[in-house]
Amino acid sequence: MADKIGIGIIGCGAVGSAVVRILLEQGRSLTARTGLDLELRHVIVQDTHKERPVDIPKDILSNDPAQPLADPDTHIILELIGGVDTPMDLILEALRCGKDVVTANKALLALRGGPIFAAAREAGRCIAFEAAVGGGIPLIESVRRGLIANEIDAVYGILNGTCNYILTRMLESEVSYSDALAEAQQLGYAEADPTLDVDGTDSAHKLAILASIAMRKTCDYDRISVRGITDLEVTDLLAGDELGYVCKLLAIAQKHDNGLDLTVHPTFIRKSHPLASVAGPFNAVSVYGHAVGHTLFYGRGAGGMPTASAVIADVMEVATGNAARTFSQLTRLADRTDAATYRPSGENETAFYLRVGLEDRPGGMARIATVLGDHGISIASLVQHEPHQASGGDAVPVVVTTRESKDSTVQAAIKAMSELDAVIGQVICIPTLDEHVESSHA
Ligand code: NDP
Ligand code: HSE
């Protein structure tokens, strides 16, 4: 007879309901594949009367998280509610009650990973979190175990499905930013508070977790320089397209001689770049190891079913005992590694895209060229566009690309430009990125 493993799910929204669907519909084949009988014993939600996309047996549905924690036949708790304080308390209580925990909650792990992992070790239990980064892509385990032989010098990721979906829709169909965001919410990609997606916070949460595992140092969420996509307009995406670029919200961890650089920024990459064709809700992560060279992980980074795929994989790892062994042996989680050292900010040197809104009168273009010259920034191209309908406003957009320049110098030039009478609104600045060069060992 198959071993029975009791499951308690706390949170049955986009992800939780997809996990319930797989457990109810694929239960037999999962047992056939693993010899384990996963028994769904509790589903905990806030509102038990809400309509759900899956039929949950009435006798296991409740709004009381204490029920699965008190049940001796529930072995694994799936935390799928989101947020920070409530799930933190729930997970700590679950560990104290002797349960193992699976979570998809990147915000929680990025902000409180250290104490949570420490509590799990103290309780002799484990935490599995494959779904927290890259949705359905089996990324965490691949980097942690599959690339163990490597010194990793760079990670470049498209880590937010909502932002990638919005940028794709804005460029392909010239859909407005707010309409594209509404579509992403409708499709279940966005966080309960979508600000976390579009302001770059969600990507930064994921980068803090992924970079810590890849670089084997604790990467502090607060040290990540973060900018989201909220100030981008269709004009920028079309201007970039004309110049041969695609805009992606990139999460980057890169080692330099003087420390680690952690950034989440909209970035223009050439159309030939390996990450350029990643569209819609898909995520992709390039990891560069000294032995393996470039590896690229690609898949659906958001949405109920893809994320549930990773959650169920974790449940199986916990149920088979593999997760407990890995967790106890690993010294690479936030409670056991040294803090990373960081490169001073503003040192990045690259070509930049600038969009400056100018009053439609003589001399404005000359003034911005003078400011750039005064800062020692060489202009690579300068194009004045007719105002685009979707952009709105009275300013005439002037697009400048620079030759390779230091970030801090470009920021100083932007400040000076913004003080010119002829300049209207915010100067939009997007760095460009060349493909990372593999280390010479690969
Ligand atoms: P949803 O907002 O869709 O669902 C949250 C669920 O949690 C709801 O069922 C809600 O109940 C329940 N809930 C909230 N607070 C409580 C509480 N105090 N007690 C009991 N139940 C509660 O979130 P998602 O499914 O989108 O996300 C869940 C987690 O997975 C988050 O950490 C998210 O970051 C992560 N994640 C999400 C992905 C996605 O694509 N959506 C992808 C990868 C990770 P009710 O339904 O009654 O309101
Ligand atoms: N809101 C997240 C995204 C879900 O859009 O990528 C996956 O973590």
Coordinates of C-alpha atoms and ligand atoms in Angstrom, one line a residue:
M1 CA 0.0 0.0 0.0
A2 CA 1.2 3.5 -0.8
D3 CA 2.4 5.7 2.1
K4 CA -0.2 8.3 3.0
I5 CA 1.0 12.0 3.2
G6 CA -1.5 14.5 4.6
I7 CA -1.6 17.9 2.9
G8 CA -3.0 21.1 4.3
I9 CA -3.3 24.1 2.0
I10 CA -3.6 27.6 3.4
G11 CA -4.7 30.0 0.6
C12 CA -6.7 28.9 -2.3
G13 CA -6.5 31.7 -4.9
A14 CA -4.8 31.6 -8.3
V15 CA -2.1 29.2 -7.1
G16 CA -3.8 27.3 -4.3
S17 CA -6.8 26.4 -6.5
A18 CA -4.5 25.1 -9.2
V19 CA -2.7 23.0 -6.7
V20 CA -6.0 21.6 -5.5
R21 CA -7.0 20.9 -9.1
I22 CA -3.8 18.9 -9.7
L23 CA -4.1 17.0 -6.4
L24 CA -7.8 16.1 -7.1
E25 CA -7.4 15.3 -10.8
Q26 CA -3.9 13.8 -10.9
G27 CA -3.8 12.1 -7.5
R28 CA -3.7 8.6 -8.9
S29 CA -1.1 9.2 -11.4
L30 CA 1.1 11.0 -8.9
T31 CA 0.8 7.9 -6.6
A32 CA 1.7 5.7 -9.6
R33 CA 4.8 7.8 -10.3
T34 CA 6.0 8.0 -6.7
G35 CA 4.4 5.3 -4.5
L36 CA 3.0 8.1 -2.3
D37 CA -0.6 8.8 -1.6
L38 CA -1.1 12.6 -1.2
E39 CA -4.2 13.1 0.8
L40 CA -5.7 16.6 0.7
R41 CA -7.0 17.0 4.2
H42 CA -7.5 20.8 4.6
V43 CA -8.1 23.8 2.4
I44 CA -8.1 27.1 4.4
V45 CA -9.3 30.4 2.9
Q46 CA -10.6 33.7 4.2
D47 CA -14.1 33.5 2.7
T48 CA -15.5 30.0 2.6
H49 CA -18.6 31.2 0.5
K50 CA -16.5 32.6 -2.4
E51 CA -16.9 30.8 -5.7
R52 CA -13.8 28.9 -6.6
P53 CA -12.6 27.6 -10.0
V54 CA -12.3 24.1 -8.5
D55 CA -14.8 22.0 -6.5
I56 CA -13.4 21.7 -3.0
P57 CA -15.1 19.0 -0.8
K58 CA -17.1 20.9 1.8
D59 CA -15.7 18.9 4.7
I60 CA -12.1 20.0 4.1
L61 CA -12.8 23.7 3.5
S62 CA -12.5 26.1 6.4
N63 CA -11.3 29.5 7.4
D64 CA -9.4 28.3 10.4
P65 CA -5.6 27.8 9.9
A66 CA -5.3 26.2 13.3
Q67 CA -7.1 23.1 12.0
P68 CA -4.4 21.7 9.7
L69 CA -1.7 22.6 12.3
A70 CA -3.5 20.7 15.0
D71 CA -4.1 17.6 12.8
P72 CA -1.5 14.9 13.4
D73 CA -2.3 13.3 10.0
T74 CA -1.4 16.5 8.2
H75 CA 2.3 16.4 7.4
I76 CA 2.9 19.2 5.0
I77 CA 1.5 22.7 5.1
L78 CA 1.4 24.7 1.8
E79 CA 1.5 28.4 2.5
L80 CA -0.2 30.0 -0.5
I81 CA -1.7 33.2 0.9
G82 CA 1.0 35.8 0.2
G83 CA 2.0 38.8 2.3
V84 CA 4.6 38.8 5.0
D85 CA 3.5 39.0 8.6
T86 CA 0.5 36.6 8.6
P87 CA 2.4 33.8 6.6
M88 CA 5.5 34.3 8.8
D89 CA 3.4 33.6 11.9
L90 CA 1.7 30.7 10.2
I91 CA 4.9 29.1 9.0
L92 CA 6.6 29.5 12.4
E93 CA 3.6 27.9 14.1
A94 CA 3.5 25.1 11.5
L95 CA 7.2 24.3 12.2
R96 CA 6.5 24.3 15.9
C97 CA 3.7 21.8 15.3
G98 CA 6.2 19.5 13.5
K99 CA 5.0 20.2 9.9
D100 CA 7.2 20.6 6.9
V101 CA 6.4 23.7 4.8
V102 CA 6.1 24.4 1.1
T103 CA 5.7 28.1 0.1
A104 CA 5.6 30.1 -3.1
N105 CA 6.0 33.3 -1.1
K106 CA 9.1 35.2 -2.4
A107 CA 8.3 38.4 -0.5
L108 CA 8.4 36.5 2.8
L109 CA 11.6 34.6 1.9
A110 CA 13.4 37.7 0.6
L111 CA 12.5 39.7 3.7
R112 CA 12.5 37.1 6.5
G113 CA 14.3 34.1 4.9
G114 CA 17.0 34.0 7.6
P115 CA 14.8 33.6 10.7
I116 CA 12.4 31.2 8.8
F117 CA 15.2 28.9 7.7
A118 CA 16.7 29.0 11.2
A119 CA 13.4 28.1 12.8
A120 CA 13.0 25.2 10.4
R121 CA 16.4 23.8 11.3
E122 CA 15.7 24.2 15.0
A123 CA 12.5 22.3 14.6
G124 CA 14.2 19.6 12.5
R125 CA 11.8 20.4 9.6
C126 CA 12.3 21.7 6.1
I127 CA 11.1 24.6 3.9
A128 CA 10.8 24.1 0.1
F129 CA 10.3 27.1 -2.1
E130 CA 10.9 26.1 -5.8
A131 CA 7.7 28.1 -6.9
A132 CA 9.0 31.3 -5.3
V133 CA 11.3 32.2 -8.2
G134 CA 10.5 31.6 -11.9
G135 CA 7.0 30.1 -11.4
G136 CA 6.9 26.7 -13.1
I137 CA 10.6 26.7 -14.1
P138 CA 12.6 24.2 -12.0
L139 CA 15.2 26.9 -11.3
I140 CA 16.1 26.8 -7.6
E141 CA 17.0 23.1 -7.6
S142 CA 18.8 23.4 -10.9
V143 CA 21.0 26.2 -9.7
R144 CA 21.5 24.8 -6.2
R145 CA 22.3 21.2 -7.2
G146 CA 22.8 21.1 -11.0
L147 CA 25.3 23.9 -11.0
I148 CA 27.1 23.0 -7.8
A149 CA 30.5 22.6 -9.6
N150 CA 30.4 26.2 -10.8
E151 CA 31.6 29.5 -9.6
I152 CA 28.7 31.7 -10.9
D153 CA 29.7 35.2 -12.0
A154 CA 26.4 36.5 -13.4
V155 CA 22.6 35.9 -13.4
Y156 CA 20.3 37.8 -15.7
G157 CA 16.6 37.2 -15.3
I158 CA 13.2 38.2 -16.6
L159 CA 11.6 37.3 -13.3
N160 CA 8.2 39.0 -13.4
G161 CA 5.6 37.6 -15.7
T162 CA 3.2 40.5 -15.3
C163 CA 5.8 43.1 -16.4
N164 CA 6.9 41.0 -19.3
Y165 CA 3.3 40.5 -20.3
I166 CA 2.7 44.3 -20.1
L167 CA 5.9 45.2 -22.1
T168 CA 5.0 42.6 -24.7
R169 CA 1.5 43.8 -25.2
M170 CA 2.5 47.5 -25.2
L171 CA 5.0 46.9 -28.0
E172 CA 3.1 44.3 -30.1
S173 CA -0.4 45.8 -30.0
E174 CA 0.3 49.3 -28.7
V175 CA -2.1 48.5 -25.8
S176 CA -1.9 51.1 -23.0
Y177 CA 0.0 50.3 -19.9
S178 CA -3.1 50.2 -17.7
D179 CA -5.1 48.0 -20.1
A180 CA -2.2 45.6 -20.3
L181 CA -1.9 45.5 -16.5
A182 CA -5.7 44.8 -16.2
E183 CA -5.3 41.8 -18.6
A184 CA -2.4 40.4 -16.6
Q185 CA -4.5 40.7 -13.4
Q186 CA -7.4 39.0 -15.1
L187 CA -5.1 36.1 -16.2
G188 CA -3.9 35.5 -12.6
Y189 CA -0.3 36.6 -13.2
A190 CA -0.3 39.7 -10.9
E191 CA 0.2 39.8 -7.1
A192 CA -2.8 40.7 -4.9
D193 CA -1.2 44.2 -4.9
P194 CA 0.0 44.6 -8.5
T195 CA 2.2 47.6 -7.4
L196 CA 4.7 45.0 -6.3
D197 CA 4.9 43.7 -9.9
V198 CA 5.1 46.9 -11.8
D199 CA 7.4 48.8 -9.4
G200 CA 10.0 46.0 -9.6
T201 CA 9.6 44.9 -6.0
D202 CA 8.5 41.3 -6.9
S203 CA 11.5 40.9 -9.3
A204 CA 13.8 42.2 -6.5
H205 CA 12.3 39.7 -4.0
K206 CA 13.1 36.9 -6.5
L207 CA 16.5 38.2 -7.2
A208 CA 17.4 38.3 -3.5
I209 CA 16.6 34.6 -3.2
L210 CA 18.1 33.5 -6.5
A211 CA 21.3 35.5 -6.2
S212 CA 21.8 34.2 -2.6
I213 CA 21.7 30.6 -4.0
A214 CA 23.7 31.3 -7.1
M215 CA 26.4 33.5 -5.4
R216 CA 26.4 31.5 -2.1
K217 CA 26.3 34.6 -0.1
T218 CA 23.3 36.2 1.6
C219 CA 22.1 38.9 -0.8
D220 CA 20.3 41.6 1.0
Y221 CA 17.0 42.7 -0.6
D222 CA 17.7 46.3 0.6
R223 CA 20.9 46.4 -1.4
I224 CA 19.1 45.9 -4.7
S225 CA 18.8 49.0 -6.8
V226 CA 15.2 48.8 -8.1
R227 CA 13.2 50.6 -10.8
G228 CA 10.0 49.4 -12.3
I229 CA 8.2 49.9 -15.6
T230 CA 5.6 52.5 -14.5
D231 CA 7.2 55.4 -16.2
L232 CA 7.7 53.7 -19.6
E233 CA 5.5 54.7 -22.5
V234 CA 4.7 53.0 -25.8
T235 CA 6.9 55.8 -27.4
D236 CA 9.9 54.3 -25.6
L237 CA 9.2 50.8 -26.7
L238 CA 8.7 51.9 -30.3
A239 CA 11.8 54.1 -30.3
G240 CA 13.8 51.2 -28.9
D241 CA 12.4 48.8 -31.6
E242 CA 13.4 51.3 -34.3
L243 CA 17.0 51.3 -32.8
G244 CA 17.1 47.5 -32.7
Y245 CA 16.3 47.0 -29.0
V246 CA 13.7 45.3 -26.9
C247 CA 12.9 46.5 -23.4
K248 CA 12.8 44.0 -20.6
L249 CA 12.6 44.4 -16.9
L250 CA 15.9 42.6 -16.0
A251 CA 17.0 41.4 -12.6
I252 CA 20.7 41.2 -12.6
A253 CA 23.3 39.8 -10.1
Q254 CA 26.8 40.4 -11.4
K255 CA 30.1 39.8 -9.6
H256 CA 32.8 42.4 -10.1
D257 CA 36.4 42.6 -8.7
N258 CA 35.1 45.2 -6.1
G259 CA 31.9 43.4 -5.2
L260 CA 28.5 42.3 -6.3
D261 CA 26.0 44.4 -8.2
L262 CA 22.3 43.7 -7.7
T263 CA 19.8 45.6 -9.9
V264 CA 16.3 45.4 -11.2
H265 CA 15.8 48.0 -14.0
P266 CA 14.1 48.3 -17.4
T267 CA 16.9 47.5 -19.8
F268 CA 17.2 47.7 -23.6
I269 CA 18.7 44.5 -25.1
R270 CA 19.6 43.9 -28.7
K271 CA 17.0 41.8 -30.6
S272 CA 19.7 39.1 -31.1
H273 CA 20.2 38.8 -27.3
P274 CA 19.1 35.4 -25.9
L275 CA 16.5 37.0 -23.6
A276 CA 15.0 39.3 -26.3
S277 CA 12.4 36.8 -27.6
V278 CA 11.0 36.0 -24.2
A279 CA 7.5 37.3 -24.5
G280 CA 4.2 37.4 -22.5
P281 CA 4.1 35.9 -19.1
F282 CA 7.2 33.8 -19.7
N283 CA 10.3 34.1 -17.5
A284 CA 13.8 33.3 -18.5
V285 CA 17.0 33.3 -16.5
S286 CA 20.6 33.2 -17.9
V287 CA 23.1 31.8 -15.4
Y288 CA 26.8 31.9 -16.2
G289 CA 29.0 29.3 -14.5
H290 CA 32.8 29.1 -14.8
A291 CA 32.7 25.5 -15.9
V292 CA 29.4 25.2 -17.7
G293 CA 29.3 28.6 -19.4
H294 CA 25.9 30.0 -20.3
T295 CA 22.8 28.1 -19.2
L296 CA 19.3 29.4 -20.0
F297 CA 16.2 28.5 -18.1
Y298 CA 12.9 29.3 -19.7
G299 CA 9.2 28.8 -18.9
R300 CA 6.0 30.2 -17.6
G301 CA 6.9 32.4 -14.6
A302 CA 3.4 33.2 -13.4
G303 CA -0.2 31.9 -13.4
G304 CA -1.9 29.2 -11.3
M305 CA -1.1 26.0 -13.1
P306 CA 2.6 26.7 -13.9
T307 CA 3.2 27.7 -10.3
A308 CA 1.2 24.7 -9.0
S309 CA 3.6 22.5 -11.1
A310 CA 6.5 23.7 -9.0
V311 CA 4.5 23.6 -5.7
I312 CA 3.6 19.9 -6.4
A313 CA 7.2 19.1 -7.2
D314 CA 8.2 20.5 -3.8
V315 CA 5.5 18.5 -2.1
M316 CA 6.9 15.4 -3.7
E317 CA 10.5 16.3 -2.6
V318 CA 9.3 16.8 0.9
A319 CA 7.1 13.7 0.9
T320 CA 9.9 11.5 -0.3
G321 CA 12.3 12.9 2.3
N322 CA 14.7 14.4 -0.3
A323 CA 13.9 17.9 0.7
A324 CA 14.6 17.3 4.4
R325 CA 18.1 15.8 3.6
T326 CA 19.0 18.6 1.1
F327 CA 17.7 21.2 3.5
S328 CA 19.7 19.9 6.5
Q329 CA 22.9 19.5 4.5
L330 CA 22.8 22.8 2.6
T331 CA 24.9 25.6 4.0
R332 CA 23.7 28.0 1.3
L333 CA 20.6 29.5 2.8
A334 CA 20.2 32.9 4.4
D335 CA 20.7 31.6 8.0
R336 CA 24.1 30.0 7.2
T337 CA 26.0 32.1 4.7
D338 CA 28.1 35.3 5.0
A339 CA 26.7 38.6 3.7
A340 CA 27.7 39.5 0.2
T341 CA 30.0 42.5 -0.4
Y342 CA 28.7 45.1 -2.8
R343 CA 30.2 47.3 -5.5
P344 CA 29.6 51.0 -4.9
S345 CA 26.5 52.3 -6.8
G346 CA 26.8 54.4 -10.0
E347 CA 29.8 52.5 -11.4
N348 CA 28.0 50.7 -14.2
E349 CA 29.3 51.7 -17.6
T350 CA 27.1 51.2 -20.6
A351 CA 25.3 52.9 -23.5
F352 CA 22.1 54.6 -22.4
Y353 CA 18.8 55.5 -24.0
L354 CA 17.4 58.8 -23.0
R355 CA 14.0 60.3 -23.8
V356 CA 13.7 64.0 -23.2
G357 CA 10.4 65.9 -23.6
L358 CA 11.2 69.2 -25.2
E359 CA 9.0 72.3 -25.7
D360 CA 8.3 72.7 -29.4
R361 CA 10.5 75.8 -30.0
P362 CA 13.9 76.5 -31.4
G363 CA 17.1 75.7 -29.5
G364 CA 16.0 72.9 -27.1
M365 CA 17.8 70.1 -28.9
A366 CA 21.0 72.1 -28.9
R367 CA 20.7 72.7 -25.2
I368 CA 20.4 69.0 -24.3
A369 CA 23.4 68.2 -26.6
T370 CA 25.4 70.9 -24.8
V371 CA 24.5 69.4 -21.3
L372 CA 25.6 65.9 -22.5
G373 CA 28.8 67.4 -24.0
D374 CA 29.6 69.3 -20.8
H375 CA 29.4 66.0 -18.9
G376 CA 31.7 64.3 -21.3
I377 CA 28.9 62.1 -22.7
S378 CA 29.2 61.2 -26.4
I379 CA 26.0 61.0 -28.4
A380 CA 25.6 57.9 -30.5
S381 CA 22.2 58.9 -32.1
L382 CA 19.7 61.7 -31.7
V383 CA 16.2 61.4 -33.1
Q384 CA 13.2 63.7 -32.7
H385 CA 9.9 61.9 -33.1
E386 CA 6.4 63.2 -33.7
P387 CA 4.5 62.9 -30.4
H388 CA 2.9 59.4 -30.2
Q389 CA -0.8 59.3 -29.6
A390 CA -0.5 56.8 -26.7
S391 CA 2.0 59.1 -24.9
G392 CA -0.2 62.1 -24.5
G393 CA 1.2 65.5 -23.3
D394 CA 2.5 68.5 -25.2
A395 CA 6.2 67.7 -25.2
V396 CA 8.0 66.7 -28.3
P397 CA 10.0 63.5 -27.5
V398 CA 13.7 63.6 -28.3
V399 CA 15.4 60.2 -28.1
V400 CA 19.2 60.2 -27.5
T401 CA 21.4 57.2 -27.3
T402 CA 24.8 57.6 -25.7
R403 CA 28.1 55.9 -26.2
E404 CA 29.3 53.9 -23.2
S405 CA 29.1 56.2 -20.2
K406 CA 29.2 55.9 -16.4
D407 CA 25.8 55.6 -14.7
S408 CA 26.6 58.3 -12.1
T409 CA 27.7 60.7 -14.9
V410 CA 24.5 60.1 -16.9
Q411 CA 22.4 60.7 -13.8
A412 CA 24.2 64.0 -13.2
A413 CA 23.5 65.0 -16.8
I414 CA 19.8 64.1 -16.4
K415 CA 19.6 66.3 -13.4
A416 CA 21.1 69.2 -15.3
M417 CA 18.8 68.6 -18.3
S418 CA 15.8 68.5 -16.0
E419 CA 16.6 72.0 -14.8
L420 CA 16.4 73.4 -18.4
D421 CA 13.3 75.6 -19.1
A422 CA 12.9 73.7 -22.5
V423 CA 12.6 70.3 -20.8
I424 CA 9.1 69.1 -19.9
G425 CA 8.5 66.3 -17.5
Q426 CA 10.7 63.5 -16.4
V427 CA 13.7 62.4 -18.5
I428 CA 13.4 58.7 -19.1
C429 CA 16.7 56.8 -18.9
I430 CA 17.1 53.1 -19.9
P431 CA 20.5 51.4 -19.8
T432 CA 21.4 49.1 -22.6
L433 CA 23.0 45.7 -22.0
D434 CA 25.3 43.6 -24.2
E435 CA 25.3 39.8 -24.0
H436 CA 27.4 38.7 -21.0
V437 CA 30.7 37.1 -22.1
E438 CA 31.3 33.6 -20.7
S439 CA 34.3 33.2 -18.5
S440 CA 37.4 32.0 -20.2
H441 CA 37.2 28.6 -18.5
A442 CA 34.0 27.6 -20.1
Ligands
NDP1 P1 -4.4 35.1 -4.4 O1 -4.5 36.5 -3.9 O2 -5.0 34.7 -5.6 O3 -4.9 34.0 -3.3 C1 -4.6 34.2 -1.9 C2 -5.5 33.2 -1.1 O4 -5.1 33.2 0.2 C3 -7.0 33.3 -1.2 O5 -7.6 32.1 -1.4 C4 -7.3 34.0 0.1 O6 -8.6 33.6 0.6 C5 -6.3 33.3 1.0 N1 -6.0 34.1 2.2 C6 -5.5 35.3 2.3 N2 -5.3 35.6 3.6 C7 -5.6 34.6 4.4 C8 -5.6 34.3 5.7 N3 -5.2 35.2 6.6 N4 -6.1 33.0 6.1 C9 -6.5 32.1 5.2 N5 -6.5 32.3 3.9 C10 -6.1 33.6 3.5 O7 -2.8 34.8 -4.4 P2 -2.0 33.9 -5.4 O8 -2.5 32.5 -5.4 O9 -1.7 34.6 -6.7 O10 -0.5 33.9 -4.7 C11 -0.3 33.1 -3.5 C12 1.2 33.1 -3.2 O11 1.9 32.5 -4.4 C13 1.8 34.5 -3.0 O12 2.8 34.4 -2.1 C14 2.3 34.8 -4.4 O13 3.4 35.8 -4.3 C15 2.8 33.5 -4.8 N6 3.0 33.3 -6.3 C16 1.9 33.6 -7.1 C17 2.0 33.4 -8.5 C18 1.0 33.7 -9.4 O14 1.2 33.7 -10.6 N7 -0.2 34.2 -9.0 C19 3.3 32.8 -9.0 C20 4.3 32.5 -8.1 C21 4.1 32.7 -6.7 P3 -10.0 34.0 -0.2 O15 -9.9 33.3 -1.5 O16 -11.1 33.6 0.7 O17 -9.9 35.5 -0.3
HSE2 N1 3.2 38.3 -9.9 C1 4.2 37.4 -10.2 C2 4.6 37.6 -11.7 C3 3.8 36.0 -10.1 O1 3.9 38.3 -12.4 O2 5.7 37.1 -12.1 C4 4.9 35.0 -10.2 O3 5.8 35.1 -9.1

